[in-house]
Short mmCIF file of C-alpha atoms in Angstrom, two decimals:
data_model
loop_
_atom_site.label_atom_id
_atom_site.label_comp_id
_atom_site.label_asym_id
_atom_site.label_seq_id
_atom_site.Cartn_x
_atom_site.Cartn_y
_atom_site.Cartn_z
CA MET A 3 -1.48 -54.71 -34.80
CA ALA A 4 -4.21 -54.89 -32.24
CA SER A 5 -6.38 -51.82 -31.99
CA LYS A 6 -6.30 -49.77 -28.78
CA ASN A 7 -9.23 -50.62 -26.52
CA PRO A 8 -11.54 -47.61 -26.01
CA GLU A 9 -11.42 -46.23 -22.55
CA PRO A 10 -14.22 -47.66 -20.33
CA ALA A 11 -16.91 -45.29 -19.18
CA LEU A 12 -17.62 -44.89 -15.58
CA SER A 13 -19.73 -47.85 -14.52
CA ASN A 14 -21.88 -47.91 -11.35
CA SER A 15 -19.18 -49.78 -9.34
CA THR A 16 -16.25 -47.59 -10.56
CA ALA A 17 -18.15 -44.34 -10.16
CA ALA A 18 -19.10 -45.38 -6.63
CA PHE A 19 -15.47 -46.24 -5.94
CA ASN A 20 -13.87 -43.29 -7.46
CA THR A 21 -16.32 -40.59 -6.92
CA GLY A 22 -18.91 -41.67 -4.36
CA GLN A 23 -21.53 -40.67 -6.93
CA VAL A 24 -24.04 -42.57 -9.01
CA ALA A 25 -23.12 -44.10 -12.44
CA LEU A 26 -22.81 -41.66 -15.38
CA ASN A 27 -25.42 -43.26 -17.58
CA THR A 28 -27.58 -40.28 -18.10
CA ILE A 29 -26.88 -36.32 -18.70
CA THR A 30 -28.51 -35.75 -15.14
CA ASP A 31 -25.85 -38.08 -13.70
CA ILE A 32 -23.12 -36.13 -15.45
CA VAL A 33 -24.40 -32.79 -14.26
CA ASN A 34 -24.81 -34.02 -10.63
CA ILE A 35 -21.18 -35.07 -10.56
CA TYR A 36 -19.50 -32.28 -12.60
CA ILE A 37 -21.46 -29.10 -11.77
CA PRO A 38 -20.20 -28.93 -8.14
CA LEU A 39 -16.64 -29.59 -9.26
CA ILE A 40 -16.86 -26.90 -11.94
CA GLY A 41 -18.33 -24.58 -9.39
CA ASP A 42 -15.26 -25.14 -7.22
CA VAL A 43 -12.99 -24.50 -10.06
CA LYS A 44 -14.70 -21.21 -11.12
CA LEU A 45 -14.53 -20.11 -7.46
CA LEU A 46 -10.73 -20.78 -7.46
CA VAL A 47 -10.36 -18.75 -10.63
CA GLY A 48 -12.24 -15.86 -9.02
CA GLU A 49 -10.02 -16.00 -5.94
CA ILE A 50 -6.91 -16.02 -8.03
CA TYR A 51 -7.98 -13.02 -9.99
CA GLN A 52 -8.87 -11.21 -6.67
CA ILE A 53 -5.36 -11.86 -5.48
CA TYR A 54 -4.05 -10.34 -8.70
CA GLU A 55 -6.13 -7.25 -8.30
CA ASN A 56 -5.02 -6.65 -4.71
CA ALA A 57 -1.30 -7.52 -5.38
CA GLU A 58 1.06 -5.03 -3.84
CA CYS A 59 4.14 -6.27 -5.77
CA ASN A 60 5.08 -8.76 -8.44
CA LYS A 61 1.99 -7.84 -10.32
CA GLU A 62 3.51 -9.19 -13.62
CA ILE A 63 4.04 -12.58 -12.15
CA CYS A 64 0.49 -12.62 -10.79
CA LYS A 65 -0.89 -11.33 -14.10
CA ILE A 66 0.87 -14.30 -16.09
CA MET A 67 -0.73 -16.88 -13.69
CA THR A 68 -4.14 -15.08 -13.73
CA ASN A 69 -4.21 -14.78 -17.53
CA ARG A 70 -3.65 -18.57 -17.71
CA VAL A 71 -6.57 -19.48 -15.47
CA LYS A 72 -8.95 -16.89 -16.91
CA THR A 73 -8.39 -18.42 -20.36
CA ALA A 74 -9.24 -21.87 -18.84
CA GLU A 75 -12.29 -20.38 -17.34
CA SER A 76 -13.56 -19.54 -20.81
CA SER A 77 -12.96 -23.12 -21.92
CA ILE A 78 -14.94 -24.37 -18.88
CA ASP A 79 -17.92 -22.15 -19.80
CA LEU A 80 -17.78 -23.59 -23.39
CA ILE A 81 -17.76 -27.30 -22.46
CA VAL A 82 -20.58 -26.64 -19.83
CA ARG A 83 -22.70 -25.29 -22.68
CA ASN A 84 -21.92 -28.45 -24.66
CA MET A 85 -22.50 -30.84 -21.76
CA ASN A 86 -25.72 -32.10 -23.29
CA ASP A 87 -23.78 -33.37 -26.25
CA GLU A 88 -24.18 -37.16 -25.36
CA GLY A 89 -21.94 -36.63 -22.45
CA GLY A 90 -18.72 -36.58 -24.55
CA ASP A 91 -15.61 -37.07 -22.50
CA PHE A 92 -17.50 -36.60 -19.39
CA ARG A 93 -18.19 -40.31 -19.07
CA LYS A 94 -14.56 -41.26 -19.01
CA LYS A 95 -12.84 -41.90 -15.76
CA SER A 96 -9.62 -40.33 -16.90
CA TYR A 97 -11.55 -37.12 -17.79
CA TYR A 98 -12.95 -36.83 -14.29
CA SER A 99 -9.36 -37.48 -12.80
CA ALA A 100 -7.91 -34.79 -14.95
CA PHE A 101 -10.56 -32.36 -13.84
CA LYS A 102 -9.82 -33.15 -10.11
CA ARG A 103 -6.00 -32.71 -10.92
CA PHE A 104 -6.95 -29.39 -12.72
CA GLU A 105 -8.59 -28.22 -9.47
CA ASN A 106 -5.54 -29.25 -7.33
CA ILE A 107 -3.25 -27.32 -9.72
CA LEU A 108 -5.37 -24.26 -9.41
CA ILE A 109 -5.12 -24.49 -5.55
CA LYS A 110 -1.24 -24.55 -5.96
CA ILE A 111 -1.54 -21.53 -8.30
CA LYS A 112 -3.73 -19.62 -5.87
CA ASP A 113 -1.32 -20.25 -2.99
CA PHE A 114 1.84 -19.33 -5.13
CA THR A 115 0.15 -16.10 -6.43
CA LYS A 116 -0.87 -15.18 -2.96
CA ASP A 117 2.64 -15.59 -1.76
CA VAL A 118 4.47 -13.54 -4.47
CA SER A 119 1.76 -10.71 -4.41
CA LYS A 120 2.89 -9.74 -0.84
CA LEU A 121 6.30 -8.45 -0.06
CA LYS A 122 6.37 -10.73 2.72
CA GLY A 123 6.30 -13.85 0.36
CA PHE A 124 8.56 -12.30 -2.47
CA LYS A 125 11.04 -15.08 -2.09
CA SER A 126 8.96 -17.82 -3.47
CA PHE A 127 10.98 -19.73 -6.06
CA LEU A 128 10.47 -18.90 -9.72
CA SER A 129 11.03 -22.62 -10.54
CA ALA A 130 7.58 -23.18 -8.89
CA LYS A 131 5.96 -20.92 -11.38
CA GLU A 132 7.49 -22.78 -14.34
CA LYS A 133 6.50 -26.20 -12.89
CA LEU A 134 2.97 -24.90 -12.18
CA ILE A 135 2.51 -23.65 -15.68
CA ASP A 136 3.76 -26.81 -17.19
CA GLU A 137 1.29 -28.93 -15.05
CA PHE A 138 -1.42 -26.47 -15.81
CA GLU A 139 -0.95 -26.71 -19.58
CA ASN A 140 -0.58 -30.55 -19.61
CA CYS A 141 -3.69 -30.92 -17.60
CA MET A 142 -5.64 -28.53 -19.92
CA ASN A 143 -4.58 -30.71 -22.83
CA ASP A 144 -5.94 -33.78 -21.23
CA LEU A 145 -9.25 -31.82 -20.76
CA ASN A 146 -9.27 -30.87 -24.42
CA PHE A 147 -9.64 -27.11 -23.44
CA ALA A 148 -9.64 -24.85 -26.36
CA ILE A 149 -6.46 -23.04 -25.62
CA GLY A 150 -3.32 -22.53 -27.78
CA ALA A 151 0.03 -23.69 -26.84
CA TYR A 152 2.20 -21.30 -24.91
CA ASN A 153 4.89 -20.64 -27.38
CA ALA A 154 8.58 -19.94 -26.62
CA VAL A 155 8.32 -16.24 -27.61
CA ASN A 156 5.54 -15.67 -24.99
CA ARG A 157 7.45 -17.63 -22.43
CA GLU A 158 10.59 -15.34 -23.16
CA LYS A 159 8.59 -12.21 -22.75
CA ASP A 160 7.14 -13.49 -19.48
CA SER A 161 10.45 -14.44 -18.26
CA GLN A 162 11.73 -10.85 -18.84
CA LYS A 163 8.84 -9.37 -17.09
CA VAL A 164 9.34 -11.72 -14.17
CA ASP A 165 13.05 -10.96 -13.87
CA LYS A 166 12.29 -7.16 -13.85
CA ALA A 167 9.60 -7.57 -11.16
CA LEU A 168 11.88 -9.43 -8.87
CA GLU A 169 14.71 -7.18 -9.43
CA ASP A 170 12.59 -4.22 -8.39
CA VAL A 171 11.38 -6.03 -5.24
CA ASN A 172 14.88 -7.10 -4.34
CA GLN A 173 16.08 -3.51 -4.74
CA LEU A 174 13.09 -2.27 -2.56
CA LEU A 175 13.92 -4.71 0.26
CA SER A 176 17.62 -3.95 0.08
CA ASN A 177 16.86 -0.30 0.60
CA LEU A 178 15.10 -1.14 3.86
CA GLY A 179 18.21 -2.38 5.48
CA ASP A 180 19.79 -5.49 6.81
CA ASP A 181 17.60 -5.83 9.83
CA ALA A 182 14.33 -6.20 7.84
CA ASN A 183 14.06 -9.92 8.15
CA GLY A 184 15.11 -9.88 11.84
CA ILE A 185 12.41 -7.37 12.65
CA ALA A 186 9.82 -9.42 10.59
CA ARG A 187 10.82 -12.52 12.52
CA ASP A 188 10.43 -10.79 15.91
CA VAL A 189 7.03 -9.38 15.05
CA GLY A 190 5.91 -12.77 13.95
CA ILE A 191 6.94 -14.21 17.35
CA ILE A 192 4.96 -11.73 19.26
CA LYS A 193 1.92 -12.26 17.15
CA ALA A 194 2.26 -15.89 17.69
CA GLN A 195 2.57 -15.56 21.44
CA PHE A 196 -0.59 -13.28 21.45
CA ILE A 197 -2.53 -15.80 19.57
CA LYS A 198 -1.45 -18.60 21.85
CA GLN A 199 -2.24 -16.37 24.87
CA SER A 200 1.09 -17.42 26.28
CA GLY A 201 1.50 -14.35 28.50
CA GLU A 202 5.01 -13.94 27.24
CA VAL A 203 4.38 -10.58 25.49
CA ARG A 204 6.16 -8.00 27.47
CA VAL A 205 6.34 -4.13 26.96
CA GLU A 206 9.50 -2.35 28.21
CA LYS A 207 8.71 -0.54 31.43
CA ILE A 208 10.78 2.74 32.03
CA LYS A 209 11.27 3.85 35.62
CA GLU A 210 10.20 7.36 36.43
CA ASN A 211 13.45 8.40 37.78
CA ASP A 212 15.13 7.27 34.61
CA LEU A 213 13.53 10.26 32.94
CA GLU A 214 14.60 13.88 33.73
CA ASN A 215 13.70 17.35 32.46
CA PRO A 216 15.71 18.96 29.73
CA LYS A 217 17.55 22.40 30.13
CA TYR A 218 14.69 24.15 28.50
CA HIS A 219 11.22 23.04 29.27
CA ASP A 220 9.18 22.03 26.13
CA VAL A 221 5.49 21.17 26.18
CA ARG A 222 3.41 20.65 23.00
CA GLY A 223 -0.18 20.04 23.92
CA SER A 224 -0.29 16.76 25.88
CA VAL A 225 3.32 15.88 24.76
CA VAL A 226 6.17 16.68 27.21
CA LYS A 227 9.76 16.54 26.35
CA LYS A 228 12.10 14.49 28.57
CA ILE A 229 15.50 13.07 28.64
CA TYR A 230 15.99 9.28 28.71
CA LYS A 231 19.04 9.10 30.98
CA SER A 232 20.15 5.55 30.28
CA LEU A 233 20.34 6.34 26.55
CA ARG A 234 20.98 10.17 26.86
CA ILE A 235 18.35 10.89 24.20
CA ASP A 236 15.44 13.33 23.96
CA VAL A 237 12.11 11.45 24.20
CA ALA A 238 8.38 12.51 23.93
CA CYS A 239 6.14 11.48 26.77
CA LYS A 240 2.46 11.21 26.03
CA PRO A 241 -0.58 9.94 27.86
CA GLU A 242 -1.86 6.83 26.09
CA SER A 243 -4.32 4.06 26.88
CA LYS A 244 -5.70 3.10 23.49
CA TYR A 245 -3.06 0.58 22.56
CA HIS A 246 -3.13 -3.18 23.53
CA GLU A 247 -0.07 -4.61 25.27
CA THR A 248 0.69 -6.75 22.04
CA GLU A 249 0.47 -3.68 19.83
CA LEU A 250 2.85 -1.80 21.94
CA ALA A 251 5.34 -4.67 21.88
CA VAL A 252 5.09 -4.80 18.14
CA LEU A 253 5.65 -0.97 17.95
CA GLY A 254 8.81 -1.39 20.08
CA ILE A 255 10.15 -3.71 17.43
CA LEU A 256 9.01 -1.68 14.41
CA GLY A 257 10.82 1.33 15.74
CA GLN A 258 14.09 -0.51 15.03
CA SER A 259 13.47 0.59 11.42
CA PRO A 260 14.92 3.92 10.45
CA TYR A 261 11.57 4.92 9.08
CA ILE A 262 9.25 4.13 11.95
CA LEU A 263 9.00 6.38 15.09
CA GLN A 264 10.77 4.52 17.90
CA PHE A 265 8.64 3.45 20.99
CA TYR A 266 10.85 2.93 23.91
CA GLY A 267 8.27 1.79 26.48
CA LEU A 268 5.72 2.74 29.24
CA THR A 269 6.34 4.78 32.22
CA THR A 270 4.24 6.26 34.96
CA LEU A 271 4.18 10.00 35.54
CA ASN A 272 1.80 11.74 38.04
CA ASN A 273 -0.09 8.37 38.33
CA GLN A 274 -0.83 8.29 34.63
CA GLN A 275 0.44 5.71 32.08
CA ILE A 276 2.69 7.45 29.65
CA MET A 277 4.15 6.34 26.21
CA VAL A 278 7.84 7.18 25.71
CA THR A 279 8.78 7.57 22.13
CA ALA A 280 11.54 9.46 20.05
CA TRP A 281 11.26 13.23 20.23
CA ALA A 282 10.16 14.87 17.11
CA GLU A 283 12.13 18.11 17.23
CA ASN A 284 10.30 19.56 14.34
CA GLY A 285 6.76 18.27 15.13
CA SER A 286 4.67 16.65 12.47
CA LEU A 287 5.04 17.09 8.75
CA LYS A 288 1.80 19.05 8.71
CA GLU A 289 3.18 21.50 11.27
CA LEU A 290 6.35 21.76 9.26
CA TYR A 291 4.76 22.54 5.88
CA ASN A 292 2.53 25.11 7.61
CA SER A 293 5.57 26.97 9.05
CA TYR A 294 8.09 26.46 6.17
CA ASP A 295 8.40 26.14 2.43
CA ILE A 296 10.05 22.83 2.14
CA PRO A 297 12.41 22.54 -0.94
CA TRP A 298 11.37 20.19 -3.61
CA THR A 299 14.48 18.09 -3.36
CA ARG A 300 13.75 17.72 0.34
CA LYS A 301 10.29 16.54 -0.54
CA ILE A 302 11.71 13.78 -2.70
CA GLN A 303 13.85 12.38 0.23
CA MET A 304 10.83 12.68 2.65
CA ILE A 305 8.48 10.83 0.38
CA ARG A 306 11.09 8.20 -0.56
CA ASP A 307 11.66 7.52 3.07
CA MET A 308 7.99 7.24 3.80
CA CYS A 309 7.67 4.77 0.85
CA ARG A 310 10.42 2.68 2.56
CA GLY A 311 8.48 2.86 5.78
CA ILE A 312 5.29 1.66 4.25
CA SER A 313 7.25 -1.15 2.54
CA TYR A 314 8.70 -2.09 5.91
CA LEU A 315 5.30 -2.38 7.40
CA ARG A 316 4.14 -4.75 4.59
CA THR A 317 6.95 -7.05 5.29
CA VAL A 318 5.36 -7.72 8.68
CA ASN A 319 1.83 -7.74 7.27
CA ILE A 320 0.84 -4.47 8.95
CA PHE A 321 -1.21 -1.58 7.27
CA HIS A 322 -1.09 1.91 8.74
CA HIS A 323 -4.63 2.88 7.80
CA ASP A 324 -4.14 6.60 8.46
CA LEU A 325 -1.46 7.91 6.14
CA ARG A 326 -1.42 11.71 6.30
CA CYS A 327 1.20 14.46 7.13
CA GLU A 328 -0.19 14.74 10.67
CA ASN A 329 1.05 11.16 11.35
CA ILE A 330 4.55 11.72 9.89
CA PHE A 331 7.06 13.06 12.50
CA VAL A 332 10.11 15.07 11.63
CA LEU A 333 13.11 14.56 13.83
CA HIS A 334 16.46 16.24 14.03
CA LYS A 335 18.07 16.95 10.71
CA LEU A 336 14.65 16.64 9.06
CA SER A 337 14.63 12.89 9.18
CA ILE A 338 11.07 11.67 9.03
CA LYS A 339 9.39 8.73 10.91
CA ILE A 340 5.85 7.16 10.50
CA GLY A 341 3.94 7.30 13.68
CA ASN A 342 0.56 7.07 15.34
CA PHE A 343 -0.47 3.53 14.72
CA ILE A 344 -3.61 3.66 16.48
CA CYS A 345 -5.63 2.62 13.50
CA ALA A 346 -3.15 -0.05 12.43
CA ARG A 347 -4.23 -3.55 12.88
CA LYS A 348 -3.39 -6.98 11.27
CA VAL A 349 -4.44 -7.05 7.74
CA ASP A 350 -7.32 -9.59 8.20
CA ALA A 351 -8.78 -8.00 11.50
CA ASP A 352 -12.35 -6.93 11.42
CA HIS A 353 -11.90 -3.31 12.57
CA LEU A 354 -14.25 -1.31 10.33
CA SER A 355 -16.16 -0.08 13.32
CA LYS A 356 -12.89 1.56 14.51
CA LEU A 357 -12.39 3.18 11.16
CA ASN A 358 -16.04 4.44 11.19
CA ASP A 359 -15.26 6.21 14.42
CA LEU A 360 -12.43 8.20 12.77
CA TYR A 361 -14.27 8.58 9.61
CA THR A 362 -14.36 12.37 9.69
CA ASN A 363 -10.64 12.60 10.39
CA ILE A 364 -9.48 10.46 7.64
CA ILE A 365 -12.04 10.86 4.91
CA SER A 366 -9.89 13.32 2.83
CA TRP A 367 -7.31 10.53 2.30
CA MET A 368 -9.66 7.51 2.10
CA ALA A 369 -9.80 5.35 -1.03
CA PRO A 370 -13.22 5.47 -2.81
CA GLU A 371 -13.71 1.66 -2.39
CA LEU A 372 -13.21 2.00 1.40
CA MET A 373 -15.80 4.83 1.40
CA GLU A 374 -18.30 2.46 -0.22
CA LYS A 375 -17.56 -0.21 2.40
CA CYS A 376 -17.87 2.20 5.27
CA LYS A 377 -21.18 3.47 3.79
CA GLU A 378 -22.50 -0.16 3.58
CA PHE A 379 -21.31 -0.94 7.00
CA SER A 380 -23.14 2.24 8.46
CA LYS A 381 -26.40 1.01 7.01
CA THR A 382 -26.21 -2.81 7.77
CA ARG A 383 -23.64 -3.08 10.55
CA LYS A 384 -22.77 -6.37 8.96
CA LYS A 385 -19.16 -7.88 8.70
CA ILE A 386 -17.71 -6.97 5.33
CA GLU A 387 -14.83 -9.15 3.95
CA ASP A 388 -11.56 -7.75 2.35
CA ILE A 389 -12.22 -4.45 4.11
CA TYR A 390 -8.72 -2.91 3.57
CA THR A 391 -6.20 -3.89 0.92
CA PHE A 392 -2.90 -2.49 0.04
CA ASN A 393 -4.59 -0.59 -2.92
CA CYS A 394 -6.39 1.49 -0.14
CA GLU A 395 -3.08 2.24 1.51
CA MET A 396 -1.58 3.27 -1.76
CA PHE A 397 -4.46 5.61 -2.45
CA SER A 398 -3.95 7.25 0.97
CA PHE A 399 -0.23 7.63 0.28
CA GLY A 400 -1.00 9.44 -3.06
CA MET A 401 -3.18 11.81 -1.07
CA LEU A 402 -0.33 12.32 1.39
CA MET A 403 2.04 13.00 -1.52
CA TRP A 404 -0.29 15.56 -2.77
CA GLU A 405 -0.79 17.09 0.67
CA LEU A 406 3.02 17.55 1.05
CA CYS A 407 3.45 18.88 -2.55
CA TYR A 408 0.69 21.41 -2.15
CA ALA A 409 1.25 22.10 1.49
CA LYS A 410 -2.39 21.88 2.60
CA VAL A 411 -5.01 19.39 3.77
CA PRO A 412 -6.96 17.71 0.87
CA TYR A 413 -10.39 19.15 0.29
CA TYR A 414 -9.93 21.74 2.92
CA GLY A 415 -13.07 23.31 4.02
CA TRP A 416 -15.34 20.70 2.38
CA ASN A 417 -17.81 18.71 4.31
CA MET A 418 -17.90 14.94 4.34
CA SER A 419 -20.72 14.51 1.95
CA LYS A 420 -19.23 16.72 -0.67
CA ILE A 421 -15.85 14.88 -0.37
CA ILE A 422 -17.52 11.39 -0.69
CA LYS A 423 -19.60 12.45 -3.74
CA HIS A 424 -16.61 14.13 -5.38
CA VAL A 425 -14.26 11.07 -4.92
CA LEU A 426 -16.81 8.42 -5.92
CA LYS A 427 -17.32 10.18 -9.20
CA GLY A 428 -13.74 9.83 -9.87
CA LYS A 429 -12.79 13.34 -9.30
CA ARG A 430 -9.70 14.39 -7.29
CA GLU A 431 -7.83 17.36 -5.88
CA ASP A 432 -6.41 19.94 -8.22
CA VAL A 433 -2.86 19.10 -9.56
CA SER A 434 -2.13 22.47 -11.29
CA LYS A 435 1.43 23.22 -11.87
CA GLY A 436 3.03 26.03 -9.90
CA ALA A 437 5.32 28.89 -10.96
CA PHE A 438 8.93 28.23 -10.37
CA VAL A 439 12.07 30.22 -10.66
CA ASN A 440 14.14 27.00 -10.54
CA SER A 441 13.61 24.58 -13.52
CA ASP A 442 14.51 21.52 -11.48
CA ASP A 443 11.61 22.39 -9.01
CA LYS A 444 9.22 22.61 -12.01
CA GLU A 445 10.41 19.12 -13.22
CA ILE A 446 10.19 17.55 -9.74
CA GLN A 447 6.50 18.78 -9.36
CA ILE A 448 5.65 17.29 -12.77
CA GLU A 449 7.23 13.92 -11.70
CA PHE A 450 5.28 14.12 -8.58
CA ILE A 451 2.04 14.88 -10.43
CA ASN A 452 2.44 11.76 -12.55
CA LEU A 453 3.13 9.47 -9.44
CA ILE A 454 0.02 11.00 -7.53
CA SER A 455 -2.15 10.35 -10.59
CA LYS A 456 -0.99 6.73 -10.72
CA ALA A 457 -1.57 6.29 -6.94
CA TRP A 458 -5.17 7.65 -6.77
CA ILE A 459 -6.63 5.86 -9.87
CA GLN A 460 -10.31 5.02 -9.21
CA SER A 461 -9.78 1.34 -10.02
CA PRO A 462 -7.88 -0.24 -7.26
CA ASP A 463 -5.99 -2.88 -9.18
CA LEU A 464 -4.63 -0.18 -11.75
CA ARG A 465 -2.93 1.87 -9.07
CA ILE A 466 0.83 2.03 -9.11
CA SER A 467 2.60 -0.84 -7.21
CA ILE A 468 4.75 -0.20 -4.20
CA THR A 469 7.75 -1.62 -6.23
CA GLU A 470 7.25 0.64 -9.15
CA LEU A 471 6.70 3.72 -6.87
CA SER A 472 9.77 2.94 -4.78
CA HIS A 473 11.98 2.47 -7.94
CA LYS A 474 10.88 5.84 -9.27
CA LEU A 475 11.40 7.55 -5.92
CA GLU A 476 14.90 6.12 -5.70
CA GLU A 477 15.65 7.39 -9.05
CA LEU A 478 14.35 10.94 -8.38
CA ALA A 479 16.50 11.03 -5.22
CA VAL A 480 19.61 10.28 -7.18
CA LYS A 481 18.83 12.67 -10.03
CA TYR A 482 17.82 15.59 -7.67
CA PRO A 483 20.01 15.39 -4.71
CA ILE A 484 20.00 17.80 -1.74
CA ILE A 485 22.91 20.12 -2.51
CA HIS A 486 25.18 20.52 0.54
CA GLY A 487 25.14 24.06 1.76
CA THR A 488 21.68 24.98 0.55
CA ALA A 489 18.96 26.02 3.08
CA GLN A 490 17.15 23.01 4.49
CA LEU A 491 13.88 24.97 4.90
CA LEU A 492 12.59 28.32 3.88
CA LYS A 493 10.52 30.24 6.39
CA ILE A 494 7.17 31.15 4.88
CA VAL A 495 6.98 34.92 4.42
CA PRO A 496 3.38 36.14 5.17
CA ILE A 497 1.56 37.88 2.26
CA GLU A 498 1.64 41.13 4.19
CA GLU A 499 5.37 41.05 4.25
CA GLY A 500 5.51 40.17 0.68
CA ILE A 501 3.69 43.33 -0.15
CA LYS A 502 6.06 45.31 1.88
CA LEU A 503 9.04 43.75 -0.06
CA HIS A 504 7.35 44.66 -3.30
CA ALA A 505 6.80 48.31 -2.11
CA ASN A 506 10.61 48.48 -1.25
CA GLY A 507 11.68 47.13 -4.73
CA ASP A 508 12.54 43.49 -3.56
CA ARG A 509 10.57 41.72 -6.29
CA ASP A 510 12.47 38.49 -5.82
CA GLY A 511 11.51 38.15 -2.15
CA ALA A 512 8.03 39.52 -2.73
CA PHE A 513 7.38 36.86 -5.58
CA LYS A 514 8.56 34.09 -3.20
CA SER A 515 6.08 35.25 -0.74
CA PHE A 516 3.19 35.35 -3.13
CA ASN A 517 4.17 31.97 -4.45
CA GLN A 518 4.38 30.46 -0.94
CA ASN A 519 0.85 31.80 -0.27
CA SER A 520 -0.52 31.13 -3.73
CA GLU A 521 -3.80 29.60 -2.31
CA LEU A 522 -4.77 32.97 -0.91
CA PRO A 523 -6.85 35.32 -3.19
CA LEU A 524 -4.59 38.25 -2.45
CA ALA A 525 -1.53 36.26 -3.39
CA LYS A 526 -3.13 35.05 -6.58
CA PHE A 527 -3.82 38.79 -7.45
CA TRP A 528 -0.15 39.70 -6.90
CA MET A 529 1.12 36.65 -8.84
CA GLY A 530 -1.10 37.76 -11.81
CA TYR A 531 0.08 41.22 -11.49
CA TYR A 532 3.83 39.98 -11.63
CA TYR A 533 3.08 37.83 -14.81
CA LEU A 534 1.08 40.58 -16.44
CA ASN A 535 3.98 43.14 -16.00
CA GLY A 536 6.79 40.67 -17.03
CA TYR A 537 8.43 40.65 -13.63
CA VAL A 538 8.37 36.83 -13.39
CA ILE A 539 10.25 36.56 -16.75
CA ASN A 540 12.93 38.93 -15.42
CA LEU A 541 13.22 36.88 -12.26
CA TYR A 542 13.86 33.70 -14.39
CA LYS A 543 16.59 35.60 -16.36
CA HIS A 544 18.12 36.54 -12.95
CA TYR A 545 18.47 32.98 -12.15
#
């Protein structure tokens, strides 16, 4: 039987034809042709890993793909170190072709990972992943990379993780309502029109005579309550000139979501341009928690709905950038809506200078990596890539959860420098457990402490994903429902009134007041007094 002919090495002519480079007759020739290619491959590996770090959903799928390419990177480092070994396989045309094929597969893996890492691209087919892994491993075998075969057991484990990840994402998106895809499509159309400068972007214009005064005049700062006659609804009229026409058009569509404050259009009142939005009967969430003690079961519902709203924004590739209770609005029946999108821009927009202007307002909710970038920008004024990722948004949401749970602004009374130093050292706000008469309230606070701690982790890629957070909040909402007939809100009783209640023998009412005002030194004294004398134990027995 005739022996198999050895594979020809790259000659001058074939090298020139196939690669446009010189013949691979020396180590220098090999280095010249392969080093740029290896550099491109390593760059792709780095980009894939960065996508995994910034993934907002399907992290398990991204991790599976990333682990594969990171292992390959180690093999690349090894063969580069051994490149001086007489050239080895590097002289073969098939080896160069395999390397080029490997680069192309990495590009496909990068695109696939990028798609599934976003809520917007969650529907990418799983079959694509399996095909990519097969192509990837076959190519690595051709390259003689030092990597073990991906056995059936590992494949089965990965398959289970992928199924769970997609199940969570599907559940999250189903919770957003049937209109999610339609809204995403409409927002995409408006953005496309803006990019093309087609002039087709239009914001709804409301005639002044279509607005009338309500029976009782209601003015809150610059916001005036009106009645939108054609819809017979209460609306808020506020002077506004900071938004671009396109952004207002997008807001009009986003408001179709039950979790986003509805923008109805622009009008003119007293020769001034006015934004017309849904009327928030109970003001902002910050105003609400300053005036009322919000039941813990209600907090679950509110935070769950905010999570749904953030998820909605991600389906249309929008970040809010300023998540705090002051920008969450509370309507009739305590339904909450995310509003104030003045900081929101398309994800890849270069707007760090705008964030810098608002630095003092949002610093208490800002992620540490964003603090670092803002500091760098302040010094150099140079454009910074990847300014804001979903991990930044998740950190801010964690701070918002803390703010609502503890009913106060994070780091209240601290100056900016102290906050930045504190956060960059990995330190956070206090998450001490409160004193509760109701055991369910105690359990709910512990659940929130766990979620908050996962959301504000120092390392961005280790923070909780939006799908995991959503799944947990939906579970809590089912486990701790709002009982029909219970008080929706509890008016905060001033500490002075609590002392009077104590003097009159109403220890139950007094303790509630002290607990509501537990951040005040005087309230802390009285709570300590109640614990010391065993009054709290008796209150627990009473319940």
